[in-house]
C-alpha atoms as a printed R data frame, in Angstrom:
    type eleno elety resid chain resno       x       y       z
1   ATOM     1    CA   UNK     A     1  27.487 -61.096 -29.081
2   ATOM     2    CA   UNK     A     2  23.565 -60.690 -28.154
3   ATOM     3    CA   UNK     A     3  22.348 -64.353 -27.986
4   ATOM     4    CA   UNK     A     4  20.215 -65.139 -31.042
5   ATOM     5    CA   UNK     A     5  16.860 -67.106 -31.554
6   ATOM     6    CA   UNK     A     6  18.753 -69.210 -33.645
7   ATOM     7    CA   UNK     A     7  21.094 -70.006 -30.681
8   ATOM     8    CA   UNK     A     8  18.100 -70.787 -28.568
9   ATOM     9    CA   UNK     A     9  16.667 -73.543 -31.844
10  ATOM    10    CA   UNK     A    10  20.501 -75.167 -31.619
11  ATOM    11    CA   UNK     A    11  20.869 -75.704 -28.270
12  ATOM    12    CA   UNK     A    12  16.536 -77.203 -27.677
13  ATOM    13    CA   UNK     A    13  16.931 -78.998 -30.899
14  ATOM    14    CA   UNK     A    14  14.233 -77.204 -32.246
15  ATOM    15    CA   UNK     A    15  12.874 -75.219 -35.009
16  ATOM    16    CA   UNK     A    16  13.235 -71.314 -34.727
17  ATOM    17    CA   UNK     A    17   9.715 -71.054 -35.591
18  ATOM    18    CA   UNK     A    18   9.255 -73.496 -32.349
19  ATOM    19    CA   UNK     A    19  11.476 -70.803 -30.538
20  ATOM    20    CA   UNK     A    20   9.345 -67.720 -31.628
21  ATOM    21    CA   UNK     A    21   5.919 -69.409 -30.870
22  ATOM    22    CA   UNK     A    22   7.294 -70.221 -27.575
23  ATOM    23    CA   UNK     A    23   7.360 -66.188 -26.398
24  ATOM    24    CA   UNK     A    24   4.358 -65.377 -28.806
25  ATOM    25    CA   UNK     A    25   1.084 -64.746 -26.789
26  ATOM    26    CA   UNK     A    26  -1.406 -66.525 -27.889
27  ATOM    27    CA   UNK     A    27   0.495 -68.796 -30.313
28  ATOM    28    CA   UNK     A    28   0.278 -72.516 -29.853
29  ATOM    29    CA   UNK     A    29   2.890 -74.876 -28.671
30  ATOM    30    CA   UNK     A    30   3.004 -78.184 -27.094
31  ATOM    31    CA   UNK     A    31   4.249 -78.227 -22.791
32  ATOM    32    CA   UNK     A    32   6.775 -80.602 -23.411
33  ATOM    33    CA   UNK     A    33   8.575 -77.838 -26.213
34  ATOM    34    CA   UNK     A    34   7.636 -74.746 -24.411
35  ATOM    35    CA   UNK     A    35   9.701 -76.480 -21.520
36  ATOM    36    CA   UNK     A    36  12.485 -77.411 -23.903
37  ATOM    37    CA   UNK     A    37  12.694 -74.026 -25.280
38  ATOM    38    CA   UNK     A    38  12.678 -71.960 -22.082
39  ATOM    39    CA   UNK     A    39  15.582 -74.355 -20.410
40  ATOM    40    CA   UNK     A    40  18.015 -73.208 -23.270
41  ATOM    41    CA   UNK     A    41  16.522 -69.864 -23.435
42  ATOM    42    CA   UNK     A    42  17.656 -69.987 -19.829
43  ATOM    43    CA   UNK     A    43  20.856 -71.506 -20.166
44  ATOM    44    CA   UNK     A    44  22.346 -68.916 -22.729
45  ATOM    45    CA   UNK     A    45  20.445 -66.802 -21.167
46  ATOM    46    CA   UNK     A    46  18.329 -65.227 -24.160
47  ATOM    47    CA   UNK     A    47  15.213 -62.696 -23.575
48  ATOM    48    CA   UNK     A    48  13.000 -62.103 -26.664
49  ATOM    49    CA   UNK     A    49  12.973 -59.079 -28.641
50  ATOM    50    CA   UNK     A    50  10.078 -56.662 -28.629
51  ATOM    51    CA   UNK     A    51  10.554 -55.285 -31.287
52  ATOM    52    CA   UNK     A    52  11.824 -58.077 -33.633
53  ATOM    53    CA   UNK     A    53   8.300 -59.665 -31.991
54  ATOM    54    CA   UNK     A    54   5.899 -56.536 -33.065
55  ATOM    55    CA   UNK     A    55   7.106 -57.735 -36.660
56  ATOM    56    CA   UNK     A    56   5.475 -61.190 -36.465
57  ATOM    57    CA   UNK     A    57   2.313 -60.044 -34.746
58  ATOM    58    CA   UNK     A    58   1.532 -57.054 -35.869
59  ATOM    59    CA   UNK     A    59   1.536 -55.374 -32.238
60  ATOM    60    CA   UNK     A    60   4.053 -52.959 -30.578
61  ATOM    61    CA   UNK     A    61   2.322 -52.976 -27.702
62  ATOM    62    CA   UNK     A    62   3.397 -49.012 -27.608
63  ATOM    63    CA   UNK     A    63   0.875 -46.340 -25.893
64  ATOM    64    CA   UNK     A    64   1.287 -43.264 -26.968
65  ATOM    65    CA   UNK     A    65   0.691 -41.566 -23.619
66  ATOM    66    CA   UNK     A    66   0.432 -38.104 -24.641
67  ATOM    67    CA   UNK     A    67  -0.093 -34.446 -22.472
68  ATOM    68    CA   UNK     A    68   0.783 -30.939 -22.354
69  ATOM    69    CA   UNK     A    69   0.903 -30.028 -18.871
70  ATOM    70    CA   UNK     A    70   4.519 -30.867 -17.762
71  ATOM    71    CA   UNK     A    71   5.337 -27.923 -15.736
72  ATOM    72    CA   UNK     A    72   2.364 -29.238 -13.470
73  ATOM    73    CA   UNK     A    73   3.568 -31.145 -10.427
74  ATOM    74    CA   UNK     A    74   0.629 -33.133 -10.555
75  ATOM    75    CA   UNK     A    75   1.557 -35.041 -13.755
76  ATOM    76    CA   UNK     A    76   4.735 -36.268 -12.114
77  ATOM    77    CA   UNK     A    77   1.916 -38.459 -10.012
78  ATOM    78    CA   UNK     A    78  -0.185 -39.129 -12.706
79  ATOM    79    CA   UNK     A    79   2.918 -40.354 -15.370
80  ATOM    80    CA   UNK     A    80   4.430 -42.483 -12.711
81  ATOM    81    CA   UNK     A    81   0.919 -44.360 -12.106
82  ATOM    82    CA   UNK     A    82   0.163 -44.799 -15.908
83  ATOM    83    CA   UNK     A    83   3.660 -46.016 -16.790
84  ATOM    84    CA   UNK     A    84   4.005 -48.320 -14.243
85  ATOM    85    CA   UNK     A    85  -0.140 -49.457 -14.605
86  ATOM    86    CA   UNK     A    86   0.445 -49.763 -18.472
87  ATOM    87    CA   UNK     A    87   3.838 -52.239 -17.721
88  ATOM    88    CA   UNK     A    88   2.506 -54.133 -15.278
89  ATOM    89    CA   UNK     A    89  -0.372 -55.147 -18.237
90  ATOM    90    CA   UNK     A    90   3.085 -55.960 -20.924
91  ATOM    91    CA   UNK     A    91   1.987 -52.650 -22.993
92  ATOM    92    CA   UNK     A    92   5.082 -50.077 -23.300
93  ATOM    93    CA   UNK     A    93   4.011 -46.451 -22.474
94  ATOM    94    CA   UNK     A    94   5.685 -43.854 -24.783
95  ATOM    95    CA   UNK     A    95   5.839 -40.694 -23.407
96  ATOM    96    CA   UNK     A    96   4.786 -37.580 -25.387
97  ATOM    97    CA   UNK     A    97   5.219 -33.913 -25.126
98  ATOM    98    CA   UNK     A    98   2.388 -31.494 -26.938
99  ATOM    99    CA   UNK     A    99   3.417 -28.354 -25.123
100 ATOM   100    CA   UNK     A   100   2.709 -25.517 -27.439
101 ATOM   101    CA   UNK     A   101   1.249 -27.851 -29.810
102 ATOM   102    CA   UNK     A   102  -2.356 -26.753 -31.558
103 ATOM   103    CA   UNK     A   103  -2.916 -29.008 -34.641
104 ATOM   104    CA   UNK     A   104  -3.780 -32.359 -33.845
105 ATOM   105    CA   UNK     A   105  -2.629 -34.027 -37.111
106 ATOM   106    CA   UNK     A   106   1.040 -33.050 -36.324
107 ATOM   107    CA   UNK     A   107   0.242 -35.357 -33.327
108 ATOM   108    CA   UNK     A   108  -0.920 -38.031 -35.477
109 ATOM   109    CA   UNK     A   109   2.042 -38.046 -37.986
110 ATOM   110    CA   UNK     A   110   4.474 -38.362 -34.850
111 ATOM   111    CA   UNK     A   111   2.171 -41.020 -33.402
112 ATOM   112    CA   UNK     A   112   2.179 -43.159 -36.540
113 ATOM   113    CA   UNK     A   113   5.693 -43.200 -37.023
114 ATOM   114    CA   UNK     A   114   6.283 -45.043 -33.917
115 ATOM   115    CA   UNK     A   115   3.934 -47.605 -34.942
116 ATOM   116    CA   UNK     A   116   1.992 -47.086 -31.195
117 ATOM   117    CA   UNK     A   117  -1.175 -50.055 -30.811
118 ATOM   118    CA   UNK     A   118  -2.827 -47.230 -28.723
119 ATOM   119    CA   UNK     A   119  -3.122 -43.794 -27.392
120 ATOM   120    CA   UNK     A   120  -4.078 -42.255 -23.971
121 ATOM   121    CA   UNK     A   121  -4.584 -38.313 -24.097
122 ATOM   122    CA   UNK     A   122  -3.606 -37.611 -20.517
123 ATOM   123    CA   UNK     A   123  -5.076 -33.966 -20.149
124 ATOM   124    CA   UNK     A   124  -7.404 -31.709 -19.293
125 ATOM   125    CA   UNK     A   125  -6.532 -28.611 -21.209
126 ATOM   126    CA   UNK     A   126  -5.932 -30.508 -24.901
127 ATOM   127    CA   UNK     A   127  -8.726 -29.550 -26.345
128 ATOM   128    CA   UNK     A   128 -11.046 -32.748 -27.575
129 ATOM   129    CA   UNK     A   129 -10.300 -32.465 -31.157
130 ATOM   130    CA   UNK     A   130  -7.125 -34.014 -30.060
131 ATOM   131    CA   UNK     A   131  -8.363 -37.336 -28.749
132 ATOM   132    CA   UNK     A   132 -11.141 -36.889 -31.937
133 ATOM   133    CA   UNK     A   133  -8.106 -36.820 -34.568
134 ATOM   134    CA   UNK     A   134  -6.482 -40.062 -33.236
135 ATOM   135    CA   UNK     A   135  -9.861 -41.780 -33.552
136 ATOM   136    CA   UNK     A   136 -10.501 -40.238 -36.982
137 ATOM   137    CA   UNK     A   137  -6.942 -41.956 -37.990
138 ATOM   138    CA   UNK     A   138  -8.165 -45.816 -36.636
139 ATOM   139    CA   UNK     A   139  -5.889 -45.470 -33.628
140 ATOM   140    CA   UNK     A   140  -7.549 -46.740 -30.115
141 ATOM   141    CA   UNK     A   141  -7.787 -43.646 -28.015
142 ATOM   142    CA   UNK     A   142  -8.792 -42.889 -24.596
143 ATOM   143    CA   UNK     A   143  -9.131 -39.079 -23.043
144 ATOM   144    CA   UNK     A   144  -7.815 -39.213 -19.582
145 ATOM   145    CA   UNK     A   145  -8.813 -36.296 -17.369
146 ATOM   146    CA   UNK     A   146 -11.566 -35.128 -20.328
147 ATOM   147    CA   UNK     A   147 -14.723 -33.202 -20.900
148 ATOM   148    CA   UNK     A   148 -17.349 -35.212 -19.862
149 ATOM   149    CA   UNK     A   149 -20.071 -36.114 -21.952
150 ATOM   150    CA   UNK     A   150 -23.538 -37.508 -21.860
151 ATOM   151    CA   UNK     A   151 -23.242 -38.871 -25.591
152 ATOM   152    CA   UNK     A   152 -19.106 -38.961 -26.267
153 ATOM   153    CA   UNK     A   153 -17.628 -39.103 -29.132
154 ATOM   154    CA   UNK     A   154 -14.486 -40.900 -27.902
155 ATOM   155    CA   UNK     A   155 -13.733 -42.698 -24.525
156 ATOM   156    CA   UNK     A   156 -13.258 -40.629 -22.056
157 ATOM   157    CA   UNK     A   157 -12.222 -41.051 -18.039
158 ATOM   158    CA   UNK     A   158 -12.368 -38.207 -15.681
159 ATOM   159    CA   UNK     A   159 -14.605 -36.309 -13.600
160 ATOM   160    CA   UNK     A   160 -17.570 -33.604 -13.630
161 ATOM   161    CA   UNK     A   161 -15.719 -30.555 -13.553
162 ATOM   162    CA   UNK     A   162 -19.321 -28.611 -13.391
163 ATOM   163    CA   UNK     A   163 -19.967 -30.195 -10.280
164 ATOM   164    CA   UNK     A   164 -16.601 -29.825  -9.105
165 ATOM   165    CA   UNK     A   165 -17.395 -26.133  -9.675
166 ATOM   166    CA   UNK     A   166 -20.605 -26.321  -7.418
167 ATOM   167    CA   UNK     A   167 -18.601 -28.090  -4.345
168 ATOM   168    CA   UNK     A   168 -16.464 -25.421  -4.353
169 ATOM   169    CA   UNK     A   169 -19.511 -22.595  -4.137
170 ATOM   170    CA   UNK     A   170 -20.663 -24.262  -1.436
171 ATOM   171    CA   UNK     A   171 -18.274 -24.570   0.946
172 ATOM   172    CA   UNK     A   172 -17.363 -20.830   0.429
173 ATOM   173    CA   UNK     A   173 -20.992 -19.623   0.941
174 ATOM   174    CA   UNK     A   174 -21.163 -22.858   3.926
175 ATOM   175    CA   UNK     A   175 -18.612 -21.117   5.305
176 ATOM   176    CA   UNK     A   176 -19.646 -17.157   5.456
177 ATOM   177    CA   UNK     A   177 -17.730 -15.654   2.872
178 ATOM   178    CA   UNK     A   178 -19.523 -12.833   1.482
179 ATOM   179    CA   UNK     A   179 -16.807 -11.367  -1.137
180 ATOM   180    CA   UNK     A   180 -15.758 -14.532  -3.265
181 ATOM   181    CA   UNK     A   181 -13.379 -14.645  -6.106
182 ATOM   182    CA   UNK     A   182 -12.660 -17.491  -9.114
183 ATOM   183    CA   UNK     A   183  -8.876 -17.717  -9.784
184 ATOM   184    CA   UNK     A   184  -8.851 -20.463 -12.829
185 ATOM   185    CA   UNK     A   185  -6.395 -21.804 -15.146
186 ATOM   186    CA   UNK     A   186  -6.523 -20.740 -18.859
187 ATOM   187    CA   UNK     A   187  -9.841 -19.422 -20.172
188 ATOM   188    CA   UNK     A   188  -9.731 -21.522 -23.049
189 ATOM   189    CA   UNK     A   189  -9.199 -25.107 -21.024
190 ATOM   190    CA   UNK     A   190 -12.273 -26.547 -21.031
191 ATOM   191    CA   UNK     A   191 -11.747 -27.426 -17.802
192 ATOM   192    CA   UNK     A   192 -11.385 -23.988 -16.658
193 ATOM   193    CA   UNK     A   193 -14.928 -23.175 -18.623
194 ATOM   194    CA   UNK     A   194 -16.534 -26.158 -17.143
195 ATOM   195    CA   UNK     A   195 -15.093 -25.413 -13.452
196 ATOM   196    CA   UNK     A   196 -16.173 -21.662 -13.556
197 ATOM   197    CA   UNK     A   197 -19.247 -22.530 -15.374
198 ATOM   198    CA   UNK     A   198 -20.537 -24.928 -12.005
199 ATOM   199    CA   UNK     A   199 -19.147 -22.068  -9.719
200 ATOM   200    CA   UNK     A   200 -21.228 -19.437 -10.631
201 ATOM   201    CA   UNK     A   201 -24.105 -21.092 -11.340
202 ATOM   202    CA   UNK     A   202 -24.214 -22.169  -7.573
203 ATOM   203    CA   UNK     A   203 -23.469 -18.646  -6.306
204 ATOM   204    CA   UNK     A   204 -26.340 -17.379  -8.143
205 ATOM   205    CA   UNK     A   205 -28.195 -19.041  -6.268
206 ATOM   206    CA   UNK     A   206 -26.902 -16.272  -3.555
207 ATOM   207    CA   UNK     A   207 -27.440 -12.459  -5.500
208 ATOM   208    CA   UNK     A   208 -26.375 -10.875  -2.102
209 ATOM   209    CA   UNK     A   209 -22.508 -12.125  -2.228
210 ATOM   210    CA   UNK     A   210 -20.186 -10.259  -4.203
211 ATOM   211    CA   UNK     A   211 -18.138 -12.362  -6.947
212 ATOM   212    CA   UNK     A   212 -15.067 -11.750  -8.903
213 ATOM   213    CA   UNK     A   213 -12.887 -14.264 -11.269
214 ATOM   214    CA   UNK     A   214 -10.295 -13.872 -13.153
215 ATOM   215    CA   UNK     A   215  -7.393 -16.304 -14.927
216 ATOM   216    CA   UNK     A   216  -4.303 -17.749 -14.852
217 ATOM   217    CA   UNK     A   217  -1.823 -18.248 -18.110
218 ATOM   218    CA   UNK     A   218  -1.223 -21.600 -17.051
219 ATOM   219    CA   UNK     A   219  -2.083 -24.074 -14.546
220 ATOM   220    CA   UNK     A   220   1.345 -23.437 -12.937
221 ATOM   221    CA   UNK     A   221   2.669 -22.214  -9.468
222 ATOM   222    CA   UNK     A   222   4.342 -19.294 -11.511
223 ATOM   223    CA   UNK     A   223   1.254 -18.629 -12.979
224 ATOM   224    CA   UNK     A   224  -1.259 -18.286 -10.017
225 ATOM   225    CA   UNK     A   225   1.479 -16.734  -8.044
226 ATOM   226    CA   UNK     A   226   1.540 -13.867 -11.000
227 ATOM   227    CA   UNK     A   227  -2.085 -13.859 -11.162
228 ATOM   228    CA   UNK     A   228  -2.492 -12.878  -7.440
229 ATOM   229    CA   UNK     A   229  -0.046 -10.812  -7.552
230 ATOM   230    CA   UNK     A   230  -1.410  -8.786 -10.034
231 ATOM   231    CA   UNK     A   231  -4.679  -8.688  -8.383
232 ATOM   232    CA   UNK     A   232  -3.042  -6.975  -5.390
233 ATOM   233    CA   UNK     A   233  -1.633  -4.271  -6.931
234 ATOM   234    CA   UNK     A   234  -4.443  -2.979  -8.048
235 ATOM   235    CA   UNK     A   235  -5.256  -1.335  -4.685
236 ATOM   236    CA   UNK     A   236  -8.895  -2.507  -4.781
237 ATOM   237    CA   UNK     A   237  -9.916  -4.990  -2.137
238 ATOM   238    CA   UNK     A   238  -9.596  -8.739  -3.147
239 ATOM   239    CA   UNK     A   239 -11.957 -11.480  -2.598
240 ATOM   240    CA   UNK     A   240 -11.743 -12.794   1.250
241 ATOM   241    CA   UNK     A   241 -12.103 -16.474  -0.364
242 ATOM   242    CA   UNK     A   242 -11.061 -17.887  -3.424
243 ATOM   243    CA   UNK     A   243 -11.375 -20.973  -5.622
244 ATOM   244    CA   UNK     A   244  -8.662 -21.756  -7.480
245 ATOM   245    CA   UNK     A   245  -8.794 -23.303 -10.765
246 ATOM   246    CA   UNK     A   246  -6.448 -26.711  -9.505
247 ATOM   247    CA   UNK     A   247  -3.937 -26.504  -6.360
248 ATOM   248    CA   UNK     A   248  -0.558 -25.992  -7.976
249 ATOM   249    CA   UNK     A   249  -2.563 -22.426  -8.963
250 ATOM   250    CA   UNK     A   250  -3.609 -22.397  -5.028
251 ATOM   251    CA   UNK     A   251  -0.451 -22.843  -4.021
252 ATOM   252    CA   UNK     A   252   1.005 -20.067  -6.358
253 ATOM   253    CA   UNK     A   253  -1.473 -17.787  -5.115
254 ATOM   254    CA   UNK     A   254  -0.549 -18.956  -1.554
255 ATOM   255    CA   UNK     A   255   2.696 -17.826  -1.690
256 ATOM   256    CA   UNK     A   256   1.690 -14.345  -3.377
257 ATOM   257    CA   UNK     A   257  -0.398 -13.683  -0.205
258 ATOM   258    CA   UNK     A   258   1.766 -14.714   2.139
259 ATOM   259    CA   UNK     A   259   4.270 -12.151   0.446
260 ATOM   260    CA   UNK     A   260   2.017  -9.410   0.795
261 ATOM   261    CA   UNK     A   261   2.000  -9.839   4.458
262 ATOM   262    CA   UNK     A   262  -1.673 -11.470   4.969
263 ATOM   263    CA   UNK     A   263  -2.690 -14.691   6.566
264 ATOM   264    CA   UNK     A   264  -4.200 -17.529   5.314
265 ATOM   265    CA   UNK     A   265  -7.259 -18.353   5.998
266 ATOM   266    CA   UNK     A   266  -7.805 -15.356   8.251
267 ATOM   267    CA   UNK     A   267  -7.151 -12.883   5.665
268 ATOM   268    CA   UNK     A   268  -7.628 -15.100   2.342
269 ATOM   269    CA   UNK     A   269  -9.198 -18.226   1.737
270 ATOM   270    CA   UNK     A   270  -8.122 -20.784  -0.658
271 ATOM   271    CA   UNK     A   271  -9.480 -24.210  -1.927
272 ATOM   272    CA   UNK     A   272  -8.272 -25.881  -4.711
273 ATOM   273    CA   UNK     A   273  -8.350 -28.685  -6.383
274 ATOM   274    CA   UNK     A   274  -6.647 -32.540  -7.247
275 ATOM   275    CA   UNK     A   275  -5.504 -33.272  -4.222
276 ATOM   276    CA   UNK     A   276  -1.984 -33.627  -5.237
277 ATOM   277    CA   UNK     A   277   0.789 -34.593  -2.902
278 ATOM   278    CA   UNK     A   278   2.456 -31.279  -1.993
279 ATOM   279    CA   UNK     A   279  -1.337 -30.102  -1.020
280 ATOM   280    CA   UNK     A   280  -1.178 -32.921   2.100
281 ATOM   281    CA   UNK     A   281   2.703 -30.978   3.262
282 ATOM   282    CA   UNK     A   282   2.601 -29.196   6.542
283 ATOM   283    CA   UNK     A   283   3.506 -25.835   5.523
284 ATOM   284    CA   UNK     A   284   0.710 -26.129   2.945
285 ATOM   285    CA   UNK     A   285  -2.009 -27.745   4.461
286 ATOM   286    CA   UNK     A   286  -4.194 -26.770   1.475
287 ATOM   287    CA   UNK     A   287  -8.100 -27.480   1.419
288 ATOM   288    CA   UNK     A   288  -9.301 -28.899  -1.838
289 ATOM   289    CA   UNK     A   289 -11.722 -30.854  -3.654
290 ATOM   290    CA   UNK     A   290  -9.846 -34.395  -4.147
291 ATOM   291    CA   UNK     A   291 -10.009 -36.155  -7.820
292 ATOM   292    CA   UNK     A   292  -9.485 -39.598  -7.587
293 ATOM   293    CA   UNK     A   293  -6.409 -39.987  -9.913
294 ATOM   294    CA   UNK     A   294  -5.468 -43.554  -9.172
295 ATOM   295    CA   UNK     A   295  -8.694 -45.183  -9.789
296 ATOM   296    CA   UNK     A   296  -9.311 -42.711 -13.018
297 ATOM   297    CA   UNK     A   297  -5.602 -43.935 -14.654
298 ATOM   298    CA   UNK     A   298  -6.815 -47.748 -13.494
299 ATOM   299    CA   UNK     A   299  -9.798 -47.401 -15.613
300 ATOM   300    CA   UNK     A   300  -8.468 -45.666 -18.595
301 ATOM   301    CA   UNK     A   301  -5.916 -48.294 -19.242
302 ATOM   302    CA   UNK     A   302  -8.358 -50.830 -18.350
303 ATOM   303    CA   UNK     A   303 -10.493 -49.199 -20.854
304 ATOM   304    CA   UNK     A   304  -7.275 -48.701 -23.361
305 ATOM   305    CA   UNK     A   305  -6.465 -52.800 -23.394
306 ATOM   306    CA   UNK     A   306 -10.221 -53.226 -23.703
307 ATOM   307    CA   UNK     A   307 -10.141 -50.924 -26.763
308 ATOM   308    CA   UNK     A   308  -7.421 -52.804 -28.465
309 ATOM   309    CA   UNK     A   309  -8.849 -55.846 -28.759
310 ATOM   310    CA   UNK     A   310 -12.232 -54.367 -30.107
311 ATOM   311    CA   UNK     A   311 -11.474 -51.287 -31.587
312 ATOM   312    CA   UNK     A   312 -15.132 -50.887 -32.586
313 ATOM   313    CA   UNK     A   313 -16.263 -50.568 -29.155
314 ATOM   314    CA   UNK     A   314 -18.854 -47.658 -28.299
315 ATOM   315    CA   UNK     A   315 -17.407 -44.384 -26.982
316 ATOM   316    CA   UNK     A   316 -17.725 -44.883 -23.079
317 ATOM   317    CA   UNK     A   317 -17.876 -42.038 -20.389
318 ATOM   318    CA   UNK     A   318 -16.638 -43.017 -17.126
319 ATOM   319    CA   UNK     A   319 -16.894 -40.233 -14.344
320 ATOM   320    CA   UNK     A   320 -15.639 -40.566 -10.944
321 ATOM   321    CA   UNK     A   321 -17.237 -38.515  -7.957
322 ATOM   322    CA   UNK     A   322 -15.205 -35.704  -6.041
323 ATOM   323    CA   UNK     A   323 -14.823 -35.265  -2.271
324 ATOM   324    CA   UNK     A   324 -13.611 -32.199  -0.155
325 ATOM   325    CA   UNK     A   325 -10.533 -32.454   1.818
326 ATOM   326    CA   UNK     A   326 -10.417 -30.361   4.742
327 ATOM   327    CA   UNK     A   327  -6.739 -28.705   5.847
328 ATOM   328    CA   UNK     A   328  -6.166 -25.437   6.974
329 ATOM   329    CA   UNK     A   329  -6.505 -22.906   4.342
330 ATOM   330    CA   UNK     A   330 -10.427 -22.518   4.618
331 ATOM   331    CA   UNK     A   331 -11.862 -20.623   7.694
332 ATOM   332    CA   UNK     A   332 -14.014 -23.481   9.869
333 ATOM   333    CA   UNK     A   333 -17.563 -23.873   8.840
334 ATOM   334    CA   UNK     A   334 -19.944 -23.009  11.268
């Protein structure tokens, strides 16, 4: 039989109230009976329960920590880092799946019923209304990965993907491509539209170069590997650089060129962007414009556990800056 509180009372001498305030953060109780307590809690060799705990206080310490991207290689980085960041604080990450999920209140209802403290929105293809609905329903929210904005309406941790967009202009143009293409993710992410938007507005900057985009279904390897695929069968003559809407898409596309018999970067150029692991492996070697995932996930739950305890705290925007990477899927600059 699981050893009780009750147990741990009998064998200090002690009241189980005594017992409970002893693993209670926060609650009060005396050195010499926290000592007494935690010998027999050692002895019988008792460990409180959570969840018999979130009764008394009021707190589950759950995060909802909620996305829609799972096919994305990327997020098997980005989950490990928030799980194990959120633990290391005592809060207990619950993972959830919105794939093919459009109504935001169905994410609410599921949210509620677990009784989570807090939520993190881990994405940057749920649209805002999202993050919006869980702040609408008094539940702590942060947007990981979201739209930036000057005035937000929730807290939100992530990057300028307009910018992003210009970085990736330049070092085509830096680099002499004339014909330049936009491969992105889905049209309706806003961080496709945000991406794209800070692409072209740099290369219009340059009427003479000749530029193409187009879209992926997904941010997926299937789907940028489908994507450039399709381009080539069209006959017509492809971009001789492209910027791809993250690098899972790169690498899709990658391999779809590679099929078709030409050479990267002689024939094709790619940059993508993230930064994620597999981009770094030798038979990869991809050139992309790094995000700085670990320091966005410390913030957000920093900014999460700062949220619970004042839930009335002003929406905050925290953006991080972007760097290129250099590999081998670019021609040289210059």
């Amino acid at each position: 039989m699981p050893v009780t509180l009750k147990d741990v009372a009998e064998r200090a001498g002690v009241s189980r109230s005594a017992v409970s305030r002893t693993f209670t953060d926060g609650a009060s109780v005396s050195a010499k009976m926290r000592r007494k307590v935690e010998k027999a809690a050692s002895e019988l060799g008792y460990s409180p329960n959570a969840l018999a705990s979130s009764l008394t206080t009021g707190r589950t310490k759950l995060i909802g920590l909620v996305s829609n991207n799972f096919h994305n290689p990327i997020f098997l980085e980005v989950f490990d880092l928030f799980t194990r960041g959120l633990q290391d604080r005592g809060l207990r990450p619950l993972l959830v799946n919105l794939t093919n999920e459009t109504e935001p209140d169905n994410s609410v209802r599921m949210l509620r019923q677990y009784s989570v403290d807090g939520v993190v929105v881990a994405s940057s293809t749920l649209p805002p209304a999202f993050a919006r609905a869980f702040r609408d329903a008094d539940i702590p929210v942060v947007h990981s990965f979201g739209r930036y904005s000057s005035s937000p309406q929730v807290h939100v941790v992530g990057i300028d993907n307009v910018e992003c967009g210009r970085m990736a202009a330049r070092e085509l143009v830096k680099r002499g491509y004339s014909r330049i293409g936009f491969l992105g993710g889905p049209e309706q992410a806003t961080s496709t539209q945000d991406r794209f938007a800070g692409f072209t507005e740099e290369l219009a900057k340059h009427p003479e170069l000749d530029v193409s985009h187009s879209y992926a279904t997904a941010y997926s390897f299937e789907a940028g590997r489908a994507e450039m695929q399709r381009l080539l069968s069209e006959g017509k003559p492809i971009a001789e650089a492209f910027f791809c809407g993250d690098d899972v898409l790169s690498i899709g596309v990658l391999s779809a060129v590679q099929d078709a018999g030409l050479r990267v970067p002689d024939d094709v150029g790619l940059i993508g962007l993230n930064d994620m692991e597999m981009a770094a492996w030798e038979n990869i070697s991809l050139t992309t414009i790094r995000q700085p995932i670990r320091q966005i996930i410390r913030s957000s739950i920093e900014l999460v556990e700062a949220t619970l305890e004042e839930p009335d705290r002003y929406p905050e925007a925290r953006l991080f800056p972007c760097s290129v990477v250099e590999r081998k899927t670019l021609r040289p600059a210059p």
